[in-house]
Amino acid sequence: MPGERLSIRDNAAVGRFHGVSASNGQAVPERHTESKTKKEESGCRCWFQKACPCCFRRQSSSYDVSGDVDGVAAGDGEKEEPTPLTPTGDTELDELTLAVRSVDLLSRKSDRNKAEHHTDQYNSDQLIIRRGQTFQIELDLSRPFNPNTDKLHLEMKTGPLPQVSKRTHIIIPLVDELQDESWEAKIVEQNVNRVRLSVNSPITAVIGKYKLTITTQYLKTGETTTHDHDKDIYMLFNPWCEDDMVYMEGEKELKEYVLNDTGRIYYGTEKQIGARTWNFGQFDEGILEACLFVLDNSEVPPSGRGDPVNVVRVVSAMINSPDDLGVLEGNWSGNYAGGMSPTAWSGSVEILRQYHREGGKPVKYGQCWVFSGVTTTVLRCLGIPTRSVTNFQSAHDTDVSLTTDVYFDENMEPIHHLNSDSVWNFHVWNDCWMARPDLPAGLGGWQAVDSTPQETSHGTFRCGPASLAAIRTGQVYLKFDTPFVFAEVNSDKIYWQRNLDGTFSQIHSEKKAVGHCISTKAVGSDERVDITNLYKYPEGSEEERIAVETACRYGSKPDVYSSPIAEDVRVEVRMEGEGPRMGGDAQLKIVVKNNSSQPRRTTLHSQVAVMYYTGVLKDTVKKDTLNVELNPQEEKILEWVLPYTQYQNQLVDQAALMMTLSGRVSETQQVLANQTSFRLRTPDLNIEPIGEAYVGKEMSAKITFTNPLPCTLRNVVIRVEGLGLRDLHPIKVGDVSKHANVTVTEHFVPTIAGKRKLVASLDCRQLTQVHGVADIDVQESQ
């Protein structure tokens, strides 16, 4: 109608219909009714062509000029020239089509997603979320969304070959109300063209890196558009969600076992427990990418990453490298040419970054505490509550007997080639927390996982997860690798002597020889907490004996407990205080006690050998024979000394030695046997922060060290690192003279506020396991 306001669609009428003005929209007097009608038809045809091009074929000309109206006489009898018409492009159709112009994943630290999903500590601008919990995104559309005429859905894909059937290609519909246990999205806010969506994921969602696509459709024309977002979305396990298999109750525990990026790892012997700080660094830049790269390098497809049992088993295999080019190459030889000495590492960050940066080439070198530290980093990064655990006097059962066997010949000399079972001074593995629906009820909770390559499990070097509840009760028939872990913590040590006919007889047993002082860092402090009670009942209790005998019935020597052995003479080794120090004579006490009412005589044979912490003996450094006579109920204490000169050139990494005692009581033929390991204590690095710490301002720390040895240390290197303080930095100190003091000053610029730890370790051929830590409280810049 003349004088009416034109709609967006009617803009194409300008210059084509009578009564339409391009200048002010006012009506022009009609001159010829017939020509107006025909021209209106032509304009309708043109618009229809544009609105539905598949139904109306375009003309080859740029302009739509209808022959029916060309040359029609105007009211004054003059012939009207053809009027140029608007190009028949898709302008009107584009204005009707709904398209996504941009996507905001709300992934900044200040956005609610990261705070609600407990992922705000990750040093990344990517969206990192936890499954089973809603997250929000914002879409900027080409026009307002109309639920009556528009459709919208999301797609998320993970892995190289996403498939709907494998739950790696997810189609997320738009719904009115979100339901639990399903992928869905709901509009929760709309402001003109901007739409905010709340997206829900199920608690069984596959973890990993997802690509996001948004598809929109205008129902009236069927026109569909897709928008592939250029940023990834990272999905993690959710220990805060009650329905997730890794759910853990208690904010203090979650803060410790998921969110704490530093920790303590214990080493040494049960009587000389040492501790070192380890930087897990699971939130550091690039570590999440590196952890997912570890999973990608395994043979397990992405579809298997929804089950934490499966993921933990994969990680256990991929942290070591013998059969799958995993993260770390183990080395217990003492020769670390071409790589880093295991004792020189103080954190996981550089290890994982190097593995990722070099495309999956194993990093050199690791031993058990390094394997455990990296495992803690990876599992905490993925959202599984995890801790590093140290077992002192840790058995390594090589024949599935579930006993630790020691063999002697006819003269009570050890038969070294048969003594393949060993007892490590200490061994470090991991506990991770999860439900175990694949096992009988009651066996969820802490699960033992060991990434150090010792024995194969189903053809691959890995171990666990093994339920601590199953280990404690001797249910070694339950998966995974429960027999091996049981033997590590609760096997009896059985001594065998070769008979003249070549057979062996059981001559002695130690029921409390392995699995002592099982240790982990306490929740909320740097104190050590003993968790031995989680792995076994109190030693000697009826429940503990039942568990041992139950387990051994499933081993390769089920009759080992058929004949109990009487004992009335006891022998043990004691040490004063924290034990002998590196660089001095080692002094121990051998205690022999007669518990009978009769006199007893015995000859004790002692030998001391240098030992790798794994229990493998290197060289014997001293042998003695001791004649002992005991009155009834008498206890004798024998002083024993190993001079420094006898061991100074023999020690290996952990400065550990093993004393083996054996003998026979003359009156009863009772066999006496005892093995005691001890280490020579090393000094600490002392770290003293200088001045106050502020973000972005340079500060210093003074590191001091005293050489305890009466010889020169060669090519000394001190490595310093601290999460939020500085990346790993080697300081070349050079040679350090005997008993000399060394002081170095390290300069660095803190980048993160809060309580941080600066860690340093010393590396040289003659002296290892020297390290230190300082707490630094970093303030925001003033």
Short mmCIF file of C-alpha atoms in Angstrom, two decimals, residues 14 52 69 89 110 129 163 190 287 293 296 304 312-313 319 360 374 402 442 508 598 609 619 622 638 778 781:
data_model
loop_
_atom_site.label_atom_id
_atom_site.label_comp_id
_atom_site.label_asym_id
_atom_site.label_seq_id
_atom_site.Cartn_x
_atom_site.Cartn_y
_atom_site.Cartn_z
CA VAL A 14 12.87 -0.30 -5.00
CA CYS A 52 13.89 -20.98 -3.26
CA VAL A 69 6.45 -4.97 -19.07
CA GLY A 89 22.10 -12.82 -5.36
CA SER A 110 37.47 -15.54 35.54
CA ILE A 129 35.71 -29.35 31.96
CA GLN A 163 31.91 -42.79 15.63
CA GLN A 190 19.17 -14.87 24.95
CA ILE A 287 51.19 -30.82 30.60
CA PHE A 293 49.59 -37.46 24.00
CA ASP A 296 47.21 -41.29 22.14
CA GLY A 304 38.11 -47.04 25.96
CA VAL A 312 44.91 -46.34 34.78
CA ARG A 313 46.03 -49.63 33.29
CA ILE A 319 54.94 -44.48 31.74
CA GLY A 360 57.17 -39.92 21.90
CA VAL A 374 55.21 -39.01 36.63
CA LEU A 402 53.77 -65.53 46.83
CA GLY A 442 33.41 -53.64 48.87
CA HIS A 508 63.68 -71.20 58.27
CA GLN A 598 68.85 -74.07 78.20
CA ALA A 609 77.48 -56.52 50.07
CA ASP A 619 80.00 -56.83 45.39
CA LYS A 622 83.27 -57.70 54.13
CA LEU A 638 77.91 -57.69 69.19
CA VAL A 778 54.75 -15.22 46.74
CA SER A 781 52.62 -7.28 42.88
#
